[in-house]
Each structure stands twice: as C-alpha cells, then as structure tokens.
PDB file of C-alpha atoms and ligand atoms in Angstrom:
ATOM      1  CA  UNK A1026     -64.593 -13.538   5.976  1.00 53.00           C
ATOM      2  CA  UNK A1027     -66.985 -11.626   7.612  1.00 71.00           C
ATOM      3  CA  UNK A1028     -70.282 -10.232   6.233  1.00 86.00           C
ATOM      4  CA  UNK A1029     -73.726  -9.963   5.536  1.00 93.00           C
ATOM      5  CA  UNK A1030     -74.970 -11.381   2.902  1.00 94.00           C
ATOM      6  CA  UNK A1031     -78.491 -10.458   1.151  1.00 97.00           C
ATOM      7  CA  UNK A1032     -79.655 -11.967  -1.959  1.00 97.00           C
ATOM      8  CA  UNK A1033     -82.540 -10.135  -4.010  1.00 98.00           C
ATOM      9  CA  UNK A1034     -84.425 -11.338  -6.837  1.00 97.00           C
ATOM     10  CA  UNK A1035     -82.810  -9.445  -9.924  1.00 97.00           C
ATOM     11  CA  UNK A1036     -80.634  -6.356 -10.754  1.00 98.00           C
ATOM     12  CA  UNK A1037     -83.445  -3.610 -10.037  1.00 97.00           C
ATOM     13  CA  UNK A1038     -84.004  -4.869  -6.623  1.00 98.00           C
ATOM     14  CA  UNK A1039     -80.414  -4.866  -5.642  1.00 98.00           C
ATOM     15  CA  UNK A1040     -80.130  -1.009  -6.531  1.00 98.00           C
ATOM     16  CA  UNK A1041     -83.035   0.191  -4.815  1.00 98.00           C
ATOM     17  CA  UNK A1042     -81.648  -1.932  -1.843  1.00 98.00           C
ATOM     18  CA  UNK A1043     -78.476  -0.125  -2.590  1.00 98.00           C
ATOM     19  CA  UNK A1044     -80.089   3.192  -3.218  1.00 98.00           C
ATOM     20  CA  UNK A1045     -81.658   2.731   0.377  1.00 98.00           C
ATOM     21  CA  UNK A1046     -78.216   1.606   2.154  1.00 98.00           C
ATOM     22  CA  UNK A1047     -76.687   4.828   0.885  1.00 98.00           C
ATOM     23  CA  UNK A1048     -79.943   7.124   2.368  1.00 97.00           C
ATOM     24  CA  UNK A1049     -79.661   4.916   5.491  1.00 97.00           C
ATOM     25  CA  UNK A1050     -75.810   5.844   5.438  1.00 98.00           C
ATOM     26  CA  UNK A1051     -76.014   9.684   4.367  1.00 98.00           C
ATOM     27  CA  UNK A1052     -78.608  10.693   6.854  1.00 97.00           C
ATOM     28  CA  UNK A1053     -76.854   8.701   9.667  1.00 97.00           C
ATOM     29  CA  UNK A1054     -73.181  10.308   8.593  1.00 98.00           C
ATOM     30  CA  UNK A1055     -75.493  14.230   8.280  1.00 98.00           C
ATOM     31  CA  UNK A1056     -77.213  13.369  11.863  1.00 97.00           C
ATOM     32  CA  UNK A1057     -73.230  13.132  13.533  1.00 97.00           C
ATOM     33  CA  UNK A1058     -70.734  14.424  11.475  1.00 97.00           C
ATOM     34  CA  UNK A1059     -72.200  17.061   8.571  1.00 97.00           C
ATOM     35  CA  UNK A1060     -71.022  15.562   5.926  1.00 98.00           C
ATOM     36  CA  UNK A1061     -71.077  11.946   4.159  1.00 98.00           C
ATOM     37  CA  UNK A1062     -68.159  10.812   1.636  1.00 98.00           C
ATOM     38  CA  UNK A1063     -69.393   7.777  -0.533  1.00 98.00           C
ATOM     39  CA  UNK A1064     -66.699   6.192  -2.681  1.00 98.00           C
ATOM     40  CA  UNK A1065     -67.922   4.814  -6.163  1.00 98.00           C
ATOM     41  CA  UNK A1066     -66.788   2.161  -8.003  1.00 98.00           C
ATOM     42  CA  UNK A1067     -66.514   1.761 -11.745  1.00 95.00           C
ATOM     43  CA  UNK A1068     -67.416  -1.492 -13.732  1.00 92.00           C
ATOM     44  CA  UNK A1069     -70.789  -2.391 -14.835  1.00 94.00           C
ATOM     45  CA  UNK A1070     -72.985  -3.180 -12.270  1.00 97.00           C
ATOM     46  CA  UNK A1071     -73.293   0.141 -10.336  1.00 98.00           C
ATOM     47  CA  UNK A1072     -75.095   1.857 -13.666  1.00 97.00           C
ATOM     48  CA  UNK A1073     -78.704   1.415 -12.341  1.00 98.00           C
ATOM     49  CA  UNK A1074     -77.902   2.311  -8.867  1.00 98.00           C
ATOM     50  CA  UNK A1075     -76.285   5.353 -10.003  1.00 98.00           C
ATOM     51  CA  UNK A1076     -79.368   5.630 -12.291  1.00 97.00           C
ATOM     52  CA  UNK A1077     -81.522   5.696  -9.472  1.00 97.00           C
ATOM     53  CA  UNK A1078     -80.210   7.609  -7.349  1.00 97.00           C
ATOM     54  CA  UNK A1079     -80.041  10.989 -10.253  1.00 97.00           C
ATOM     55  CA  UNK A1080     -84.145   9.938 -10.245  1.00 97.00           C
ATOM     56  CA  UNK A1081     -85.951   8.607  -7.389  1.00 95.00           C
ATOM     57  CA  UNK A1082     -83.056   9.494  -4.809  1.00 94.00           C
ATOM     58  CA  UNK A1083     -82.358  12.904  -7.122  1.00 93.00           C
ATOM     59  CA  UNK A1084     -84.359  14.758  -4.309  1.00 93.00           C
ATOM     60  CA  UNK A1085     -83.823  12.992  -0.976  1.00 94.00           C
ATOM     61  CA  UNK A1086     -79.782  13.079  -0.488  1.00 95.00           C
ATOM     62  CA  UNK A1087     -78.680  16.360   0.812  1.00 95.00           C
ATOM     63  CA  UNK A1088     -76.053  16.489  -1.740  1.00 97.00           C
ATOM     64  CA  UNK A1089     -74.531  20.143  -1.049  1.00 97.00           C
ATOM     65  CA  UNK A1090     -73.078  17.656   2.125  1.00 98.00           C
ATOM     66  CA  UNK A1091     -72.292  15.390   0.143  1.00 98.00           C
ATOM     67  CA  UNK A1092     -68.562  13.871  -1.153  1.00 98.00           C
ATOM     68  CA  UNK A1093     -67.793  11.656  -3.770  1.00 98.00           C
ATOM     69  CA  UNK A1094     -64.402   9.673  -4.508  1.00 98.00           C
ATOM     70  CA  UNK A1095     -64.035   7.325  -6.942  1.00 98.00           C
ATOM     71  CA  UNK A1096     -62.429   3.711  -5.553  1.00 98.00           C
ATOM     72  CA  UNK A1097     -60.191   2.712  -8.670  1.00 98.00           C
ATOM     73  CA  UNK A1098     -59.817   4.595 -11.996  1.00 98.00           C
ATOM     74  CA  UNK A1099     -58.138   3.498 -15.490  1.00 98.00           C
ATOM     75  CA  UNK A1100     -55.560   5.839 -16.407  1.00 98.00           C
ATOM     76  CA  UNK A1101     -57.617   7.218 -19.537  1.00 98.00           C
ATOM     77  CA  UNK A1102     -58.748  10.439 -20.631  1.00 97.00           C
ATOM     78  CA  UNK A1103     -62.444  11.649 -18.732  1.00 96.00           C
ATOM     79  CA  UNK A1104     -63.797  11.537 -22.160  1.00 95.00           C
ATOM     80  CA  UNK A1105     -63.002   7.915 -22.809  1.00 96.00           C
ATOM     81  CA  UNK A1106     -66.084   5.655 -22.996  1.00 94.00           C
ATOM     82  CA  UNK A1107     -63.418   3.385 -20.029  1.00 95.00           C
ATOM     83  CA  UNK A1108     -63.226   6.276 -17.553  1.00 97.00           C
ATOM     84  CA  UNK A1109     -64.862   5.247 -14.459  1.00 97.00           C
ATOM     85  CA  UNK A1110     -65.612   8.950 -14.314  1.00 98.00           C
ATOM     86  CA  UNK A1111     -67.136   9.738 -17.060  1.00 97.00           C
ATOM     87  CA  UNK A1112     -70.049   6.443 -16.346  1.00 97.00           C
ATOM     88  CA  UNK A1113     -70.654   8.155 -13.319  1.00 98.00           C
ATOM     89  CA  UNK A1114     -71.162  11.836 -14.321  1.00 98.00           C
ATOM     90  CA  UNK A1115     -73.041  10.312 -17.223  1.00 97.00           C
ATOM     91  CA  UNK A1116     -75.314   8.376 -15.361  1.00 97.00           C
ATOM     92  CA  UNK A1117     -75.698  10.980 -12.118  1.00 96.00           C
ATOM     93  CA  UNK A1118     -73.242  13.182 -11.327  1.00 98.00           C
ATOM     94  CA  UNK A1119     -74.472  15.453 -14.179  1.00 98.00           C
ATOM     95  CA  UNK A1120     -78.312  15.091 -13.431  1.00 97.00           C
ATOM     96  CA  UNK A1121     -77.962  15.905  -9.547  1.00 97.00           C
ATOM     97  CA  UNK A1122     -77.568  19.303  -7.913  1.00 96.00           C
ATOM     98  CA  UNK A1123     -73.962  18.755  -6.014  1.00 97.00           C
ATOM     99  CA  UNK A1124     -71.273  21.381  -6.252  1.00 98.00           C
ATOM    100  CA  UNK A1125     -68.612  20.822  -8.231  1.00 97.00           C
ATOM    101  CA  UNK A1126     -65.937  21.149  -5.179  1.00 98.00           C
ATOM    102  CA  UNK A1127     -67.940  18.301  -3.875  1.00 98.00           C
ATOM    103  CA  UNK A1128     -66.672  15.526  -6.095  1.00 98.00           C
ATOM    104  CA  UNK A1129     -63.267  14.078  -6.254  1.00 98.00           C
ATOM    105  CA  UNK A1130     -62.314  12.693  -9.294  1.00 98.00           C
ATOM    106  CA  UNK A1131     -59.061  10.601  -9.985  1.00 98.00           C
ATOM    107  CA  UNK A1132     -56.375  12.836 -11.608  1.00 98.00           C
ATOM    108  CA  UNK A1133     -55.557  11.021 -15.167  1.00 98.00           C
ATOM    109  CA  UNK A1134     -54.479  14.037 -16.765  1.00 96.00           C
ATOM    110  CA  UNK A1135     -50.601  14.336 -15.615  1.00 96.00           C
ATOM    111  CA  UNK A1136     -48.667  11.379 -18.078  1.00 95.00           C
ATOM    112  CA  UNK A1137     -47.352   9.894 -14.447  1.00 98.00           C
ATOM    113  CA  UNK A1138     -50.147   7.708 -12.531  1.00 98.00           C
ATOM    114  CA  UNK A1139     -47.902   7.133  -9.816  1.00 98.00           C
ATOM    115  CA  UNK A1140     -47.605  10.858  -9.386  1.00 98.00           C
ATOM    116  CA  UNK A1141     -51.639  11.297  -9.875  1.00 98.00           C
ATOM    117  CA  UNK A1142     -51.653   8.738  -7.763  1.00 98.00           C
ATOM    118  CA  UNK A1143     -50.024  10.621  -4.999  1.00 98.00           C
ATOM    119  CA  UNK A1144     -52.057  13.652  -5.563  1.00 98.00           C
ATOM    120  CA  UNK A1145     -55.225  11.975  -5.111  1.00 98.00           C
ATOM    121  CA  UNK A1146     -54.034  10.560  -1.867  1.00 98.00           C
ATOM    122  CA  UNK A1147     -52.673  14.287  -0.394  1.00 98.00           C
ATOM    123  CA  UNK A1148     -56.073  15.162  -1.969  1.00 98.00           C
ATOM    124  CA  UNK A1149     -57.702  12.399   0.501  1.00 98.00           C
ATOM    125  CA  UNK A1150     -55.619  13.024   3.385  1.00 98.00           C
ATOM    126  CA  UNK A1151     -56.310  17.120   3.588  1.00 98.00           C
ATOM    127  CA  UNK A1152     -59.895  16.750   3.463  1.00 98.00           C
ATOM    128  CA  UNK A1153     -60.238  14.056   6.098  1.00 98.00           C
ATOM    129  CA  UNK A1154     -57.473  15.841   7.849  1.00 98.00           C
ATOM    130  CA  UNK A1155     -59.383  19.498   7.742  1.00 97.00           C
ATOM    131  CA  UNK A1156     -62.807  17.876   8.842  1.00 97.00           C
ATOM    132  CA  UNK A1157     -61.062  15.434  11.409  1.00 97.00           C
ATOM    133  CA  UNK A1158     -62.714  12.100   9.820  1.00 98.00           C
ATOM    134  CA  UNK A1159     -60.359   8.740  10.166  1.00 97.00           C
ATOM    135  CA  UNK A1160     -61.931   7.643   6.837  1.00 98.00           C
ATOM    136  CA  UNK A1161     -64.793   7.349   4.666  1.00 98.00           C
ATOM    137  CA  UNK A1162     -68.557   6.989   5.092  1.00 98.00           C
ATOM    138  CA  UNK A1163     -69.244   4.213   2.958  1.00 98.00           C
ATOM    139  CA  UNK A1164     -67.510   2.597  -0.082  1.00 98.00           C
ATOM    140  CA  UNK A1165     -69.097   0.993  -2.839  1.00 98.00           C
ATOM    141  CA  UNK A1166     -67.715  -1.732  -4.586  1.00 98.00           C
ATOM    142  CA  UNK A1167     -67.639  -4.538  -7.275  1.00 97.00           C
ATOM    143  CA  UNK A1168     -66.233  -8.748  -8.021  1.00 96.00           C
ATOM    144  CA  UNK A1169     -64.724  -9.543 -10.667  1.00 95.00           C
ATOM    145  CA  UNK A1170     -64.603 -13.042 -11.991  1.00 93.00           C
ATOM    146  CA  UNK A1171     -61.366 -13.685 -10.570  1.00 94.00           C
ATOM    147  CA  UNK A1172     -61.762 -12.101  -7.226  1.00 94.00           C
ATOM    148  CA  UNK A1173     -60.638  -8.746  -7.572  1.00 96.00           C
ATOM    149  CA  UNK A1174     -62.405  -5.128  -6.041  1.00 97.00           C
ATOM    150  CA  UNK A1175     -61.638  -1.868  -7.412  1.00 98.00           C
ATOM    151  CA  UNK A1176     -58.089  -2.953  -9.257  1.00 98.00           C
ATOM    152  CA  UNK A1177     -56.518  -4.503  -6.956  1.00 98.00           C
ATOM    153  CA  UNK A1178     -56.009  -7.808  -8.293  1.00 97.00           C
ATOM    154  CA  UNK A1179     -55.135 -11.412  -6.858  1.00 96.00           C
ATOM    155  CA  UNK A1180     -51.536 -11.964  -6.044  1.00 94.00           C
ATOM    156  CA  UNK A1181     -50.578  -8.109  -6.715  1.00 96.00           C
ATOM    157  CA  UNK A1182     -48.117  -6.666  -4.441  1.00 96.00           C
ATOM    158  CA  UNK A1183     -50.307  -3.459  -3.621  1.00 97.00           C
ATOM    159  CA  UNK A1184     -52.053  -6.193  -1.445  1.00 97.00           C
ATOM    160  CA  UNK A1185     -49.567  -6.041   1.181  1.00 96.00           C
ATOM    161  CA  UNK A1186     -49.675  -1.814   1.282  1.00 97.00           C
ATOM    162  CA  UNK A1187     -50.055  -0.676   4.926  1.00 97.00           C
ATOM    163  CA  UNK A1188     -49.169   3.161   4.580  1.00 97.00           C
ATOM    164  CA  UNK A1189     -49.825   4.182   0.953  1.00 98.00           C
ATOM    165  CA  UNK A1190     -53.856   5.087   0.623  1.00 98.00           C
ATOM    166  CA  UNK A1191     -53.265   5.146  -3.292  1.00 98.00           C
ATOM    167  CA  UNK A1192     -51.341   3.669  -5.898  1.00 98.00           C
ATOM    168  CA  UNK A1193     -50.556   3.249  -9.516  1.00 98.00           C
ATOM    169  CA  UNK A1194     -50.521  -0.305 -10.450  1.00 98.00           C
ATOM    170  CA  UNK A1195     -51.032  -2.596 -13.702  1.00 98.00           C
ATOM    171  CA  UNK A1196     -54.336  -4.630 -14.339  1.00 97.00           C
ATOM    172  CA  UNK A1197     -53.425  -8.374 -15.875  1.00 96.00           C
ATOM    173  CA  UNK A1198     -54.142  -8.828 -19.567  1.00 96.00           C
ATOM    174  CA  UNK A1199     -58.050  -8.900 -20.057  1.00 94.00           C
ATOM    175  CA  UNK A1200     -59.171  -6.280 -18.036  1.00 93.00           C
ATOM    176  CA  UNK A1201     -59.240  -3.400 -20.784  1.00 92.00           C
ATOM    177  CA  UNK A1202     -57.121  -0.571 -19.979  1.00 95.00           C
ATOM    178  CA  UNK A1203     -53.895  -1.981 -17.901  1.00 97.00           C
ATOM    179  CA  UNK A1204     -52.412   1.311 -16.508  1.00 98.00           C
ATOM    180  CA  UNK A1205     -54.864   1.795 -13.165  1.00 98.00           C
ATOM    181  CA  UNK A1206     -54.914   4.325 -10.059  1.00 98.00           C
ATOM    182  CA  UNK A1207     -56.567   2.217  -7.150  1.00 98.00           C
ATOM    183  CA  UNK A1208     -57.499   2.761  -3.750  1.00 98.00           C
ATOM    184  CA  UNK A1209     -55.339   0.187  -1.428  1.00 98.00           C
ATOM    185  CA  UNK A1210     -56.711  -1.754   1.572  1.00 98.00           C
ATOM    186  CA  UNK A1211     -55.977   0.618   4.228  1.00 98.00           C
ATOM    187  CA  UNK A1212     -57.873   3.641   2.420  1.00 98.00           C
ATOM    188  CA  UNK A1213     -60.850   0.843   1.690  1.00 98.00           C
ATOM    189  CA  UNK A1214     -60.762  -0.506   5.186  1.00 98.00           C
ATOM    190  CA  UNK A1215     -60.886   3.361   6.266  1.00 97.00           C
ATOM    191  CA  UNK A1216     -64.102   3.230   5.700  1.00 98.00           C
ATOM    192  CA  UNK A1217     -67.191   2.674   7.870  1.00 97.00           C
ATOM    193  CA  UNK A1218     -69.120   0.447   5.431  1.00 97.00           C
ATOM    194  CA  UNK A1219     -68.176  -1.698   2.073  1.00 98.00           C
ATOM    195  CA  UNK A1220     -71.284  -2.629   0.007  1.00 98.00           C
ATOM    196  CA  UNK A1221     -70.570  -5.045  -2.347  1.00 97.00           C
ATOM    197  CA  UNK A1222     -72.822  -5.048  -5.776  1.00 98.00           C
ATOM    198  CA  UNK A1223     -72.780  -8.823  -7.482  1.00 97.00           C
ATOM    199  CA  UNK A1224     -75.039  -9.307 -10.139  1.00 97.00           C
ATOM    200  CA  UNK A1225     -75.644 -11.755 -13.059  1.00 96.00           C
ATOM    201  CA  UNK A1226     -74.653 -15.655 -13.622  1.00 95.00           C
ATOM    202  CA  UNK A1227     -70.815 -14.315 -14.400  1.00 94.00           C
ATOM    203  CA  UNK A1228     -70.105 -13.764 -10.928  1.00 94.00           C
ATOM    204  CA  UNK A1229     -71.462 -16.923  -9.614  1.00 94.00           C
ATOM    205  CA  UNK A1230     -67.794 -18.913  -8.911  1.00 93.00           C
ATOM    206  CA  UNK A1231     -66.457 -15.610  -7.829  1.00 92.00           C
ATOM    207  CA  UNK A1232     -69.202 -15.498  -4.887  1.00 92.00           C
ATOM    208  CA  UNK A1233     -68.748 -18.765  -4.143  1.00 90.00           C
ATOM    209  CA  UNK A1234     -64.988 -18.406  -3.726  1.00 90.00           C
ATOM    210  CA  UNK A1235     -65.769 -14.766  -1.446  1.00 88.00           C
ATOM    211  CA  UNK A1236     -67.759 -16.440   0.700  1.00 85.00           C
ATOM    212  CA  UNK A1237     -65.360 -19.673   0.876  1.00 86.00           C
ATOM    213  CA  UNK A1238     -61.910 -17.809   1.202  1.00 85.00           C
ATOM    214  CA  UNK A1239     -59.919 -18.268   4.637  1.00 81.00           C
ATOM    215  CA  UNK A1240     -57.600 -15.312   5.867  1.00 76.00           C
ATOM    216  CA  UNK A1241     -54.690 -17.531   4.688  1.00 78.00           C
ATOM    217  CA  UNK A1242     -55.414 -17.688   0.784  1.00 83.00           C
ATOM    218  CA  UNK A1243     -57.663 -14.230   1.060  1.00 83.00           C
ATOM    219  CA  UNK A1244     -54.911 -12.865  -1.471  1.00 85.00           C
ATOM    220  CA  UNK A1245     -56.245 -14.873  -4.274  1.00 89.00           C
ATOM    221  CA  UNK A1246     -59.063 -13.653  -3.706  1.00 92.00           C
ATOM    222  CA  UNK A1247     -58.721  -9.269  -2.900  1.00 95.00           C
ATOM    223  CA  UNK A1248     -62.831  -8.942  -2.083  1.00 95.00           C
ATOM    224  CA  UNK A1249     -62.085 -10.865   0.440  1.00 93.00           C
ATOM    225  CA  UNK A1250     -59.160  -8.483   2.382  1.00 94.00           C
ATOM    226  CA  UNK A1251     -62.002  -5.673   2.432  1.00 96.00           C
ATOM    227  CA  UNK A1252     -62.820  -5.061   6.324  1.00 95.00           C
ATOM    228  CA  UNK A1253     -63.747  -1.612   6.962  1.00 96.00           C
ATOM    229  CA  UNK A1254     -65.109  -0.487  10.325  1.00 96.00           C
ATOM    230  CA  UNK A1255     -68.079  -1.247  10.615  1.00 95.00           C
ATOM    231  CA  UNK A1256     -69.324  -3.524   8.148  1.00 95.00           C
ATOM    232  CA  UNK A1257     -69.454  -5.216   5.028  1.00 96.00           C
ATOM    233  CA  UNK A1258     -72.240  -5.925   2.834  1.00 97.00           C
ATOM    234  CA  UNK A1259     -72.742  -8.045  -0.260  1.00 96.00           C
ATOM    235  CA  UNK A1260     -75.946  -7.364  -1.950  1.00 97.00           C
ATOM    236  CA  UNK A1261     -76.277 -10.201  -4.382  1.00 97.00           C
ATOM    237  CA  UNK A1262     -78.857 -10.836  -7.502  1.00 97.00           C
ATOM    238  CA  UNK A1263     -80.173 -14.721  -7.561  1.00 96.00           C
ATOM    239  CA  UNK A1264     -78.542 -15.260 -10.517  1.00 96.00           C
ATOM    240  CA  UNK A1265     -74.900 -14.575  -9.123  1.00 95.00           C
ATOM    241  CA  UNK A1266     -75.909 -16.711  -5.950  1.00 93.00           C
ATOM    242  CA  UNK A1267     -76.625 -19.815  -7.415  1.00 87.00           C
ATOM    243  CA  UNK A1268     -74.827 -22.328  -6.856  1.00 77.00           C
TER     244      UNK A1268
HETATM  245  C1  6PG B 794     -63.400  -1.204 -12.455  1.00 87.22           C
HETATM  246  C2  6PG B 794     -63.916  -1.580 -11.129  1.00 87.22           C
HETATM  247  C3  6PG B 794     -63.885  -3.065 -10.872  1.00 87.22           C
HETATM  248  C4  6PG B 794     -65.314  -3.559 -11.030  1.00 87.22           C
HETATM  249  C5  6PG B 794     -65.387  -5.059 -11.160  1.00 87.22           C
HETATM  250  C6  6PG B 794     -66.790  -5.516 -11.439  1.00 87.22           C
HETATM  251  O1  6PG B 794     -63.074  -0.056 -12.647  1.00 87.22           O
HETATM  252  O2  6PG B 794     -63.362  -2.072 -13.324  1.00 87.22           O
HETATM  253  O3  6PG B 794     -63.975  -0.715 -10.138  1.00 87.22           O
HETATM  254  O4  6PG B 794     -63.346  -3.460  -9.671  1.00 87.22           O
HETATM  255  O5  6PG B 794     -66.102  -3.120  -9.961  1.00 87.22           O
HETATM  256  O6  6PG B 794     -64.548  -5.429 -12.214  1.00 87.22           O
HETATM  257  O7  6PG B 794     -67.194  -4.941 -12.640  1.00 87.22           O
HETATM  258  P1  6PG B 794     -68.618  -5.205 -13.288  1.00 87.22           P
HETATM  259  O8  6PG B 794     -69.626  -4.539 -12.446  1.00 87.22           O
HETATM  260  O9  6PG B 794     -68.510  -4.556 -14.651  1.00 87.22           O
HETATM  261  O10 6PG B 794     -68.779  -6.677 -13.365  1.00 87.22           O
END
C-alpha cells in the first residue's frame, strides 16, 4: 500500500500535525480553485483535532470557502450522543464562523438510509458538478481494530462499488449502531488527500496489518483500498506504532 507514514509522540502532537495538514491543504485548494471541501470522519480520535481547529485554527481557515462532508454516518437521530454529526458541531462546527449552507451533513432523518443515502450522493454530485471539481480536497479518516475506515468494513460487498459514491450498509455486531450511510471507495479515492488519524495502544495490530496488507487480501483490511489522488497520509501516535 502506498503512503507516508509519520509517527508523533502522543495524541496532541498528531492534531496539531493534523490541524497544520488541513491549513497546508485549505490555502493550497483557496490559492487554485476558491473553495476547499474537507470530509470528516466520526469515531474518537478526531475530537482534539476538531478541538483545535474551533481554537487555535478558529481564526486562520477562511471558512466562508470552506465545505464540510461527513465520510460515514450512523443512521441515528443528530441529537444522539452516536451521531457523527452532532461530535463534530459539538466540538467545532458550532464554535467557528462557517455558514450554515457550507456544511453537508448526512441525511438520517427520512426512515430509508438507502434513500438518504442517495440524496447525499445527488447532494455530492451537484455541488462538485456546479463548481466543476472531480472530487474532494482532502478526507479525513480513522482504523478500526479490525481494519475498517469510515464503515466500510472487511469482507463487505460495498467494497467492490465502482459507480455508487454512497451507500446504506450494516456495521457487524460490536460497532454500536448497525444501520450506517458510508462513503464508498470511489467517492474516498475522489479525493486529493486521505489523512489517516491512529492513536493509542488499541490500534497497534491494526497498523501493523495497514502497513503489511498486499493488494490481494487489501479487502480484509478496507484502510488499505483508500488511494485518492494525490496522497495518503497516516499520522500515527507512538503508542499505536509499536510494535
Ligand atoms: C465511525 C468512523 C469510523 C472510525 C473508526 C476509528 O463513525 O465510527 O468514521 O470509521 O473512524 O472506527 O474510530 P476511533 O477514532 O473511535 O477509534
């Protein structure tokens, strides 16, 4: 799989190297195209980036330009502590002065995921379409212990999508909520950039098996399917790269 790899010395310094990545990325995508779409991901890890970037970051991202998707989504209401959603707006969205129009949240609301899930992708498709992008800016994402990114999970046949940009699908047992909306590969891979967040000692066999996977068992292993344009990234905390 290719990558880059960077491994910093706790969760703090991952985020502001985050935090950084996504200035780097917004002023680049401002400088050539007017506008920069980051997709966010849900899960843990992400909560002191987002931090971060409603404080220290609050003042230097041009967010009027700026769009915001969301990469997976449980199929909860926004006011459920499990909404990917609701972290976010928590954590930033609601501390940061970007128009409302400006961020894209995953329709949960309709009782038929796979028909939110098709209005989030017509969603998708107009606005690239209108400001004729082939994709997004940059996508953020995380591991979980058994290989999976945003919900697409190891062995699931949403793995093999080549037209759909996003689908309804069902998380395996463990995962908390089961019914999910997820961004597929070929929406992911739209992308320019991936950046990866790993942190803590639970991700440890998880990294190893990213960085180990070939392209012929990569669907154990979903992370490892994510090849956007550009790059990928995998910003990594010591205690999830020890071996
Ligand atoms: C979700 C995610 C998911 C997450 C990983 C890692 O909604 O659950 O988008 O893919 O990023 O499970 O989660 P943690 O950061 O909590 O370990």
């Amino acid at each position: 799989v290719r990558g880059e790899l960077r491994i910093y010395p706790d969760l703090q310094a991952l985020s502001a190297a985050a935090a950084a990545e996504i200035l780097k990325g917004c002023e680049n995508a401002l400088g050539e195209r007017g506008v920069f779409t980051l997709v966010l991901s849900g899960g843990y890890t992400p909560r002191a980036l987002y931090q971060l970037l409603a404080t220290e970051y609050g003042d230097r991202l041009s967010w009027r330009r700026v769009h915001l998707f969301f990469g997976d989504e449980r199929y909860v209401p926004v006011s459920s502590p499990e909404s990917n959603y609701r972290m976010a707006y928590d954590t930033f969205i609601s501390r940061i002065p970007i128009p409302e129009g400006n961020v894209h949240p995953i329709p949960t609301d309709g009782g038929d995921p796979a028909a939110d899930a098709e209005s989030y992708e017509d969603e998708i498709k107009v606005f690239l379409a209108v400001r004729e992008l082939e994709g997004f800016d940059l996508v953020l994402l995380g591991l979980g212990e058994d290989g999976h990114t945003a919900s697409l999970y190891p062995g699931d046949p949403v793995l093999d999508e080549k037209e759909r940009w996003i689908a309804a699908v069902t998380a395996p047992p463990g995962h908390g909520t089961r019914r999910r909306i997820t961004m597929t590969l070929p929406a992911i891979n739209s992308a320019r950039q991936a950046l990866f967040l790993l942190s803590g000692a639970g991700k440890r066999k998880a990294v190893k098996e990213l960085i180990e996977t070939t392209a012929s068992d990569a669907k154990a292993c979903p992370a490892a399917l994510v090849q956007p344009r550009e790059r990928v990234l995998w910003l990594v905390d010591k205690e999830a790269a020890l071996r």
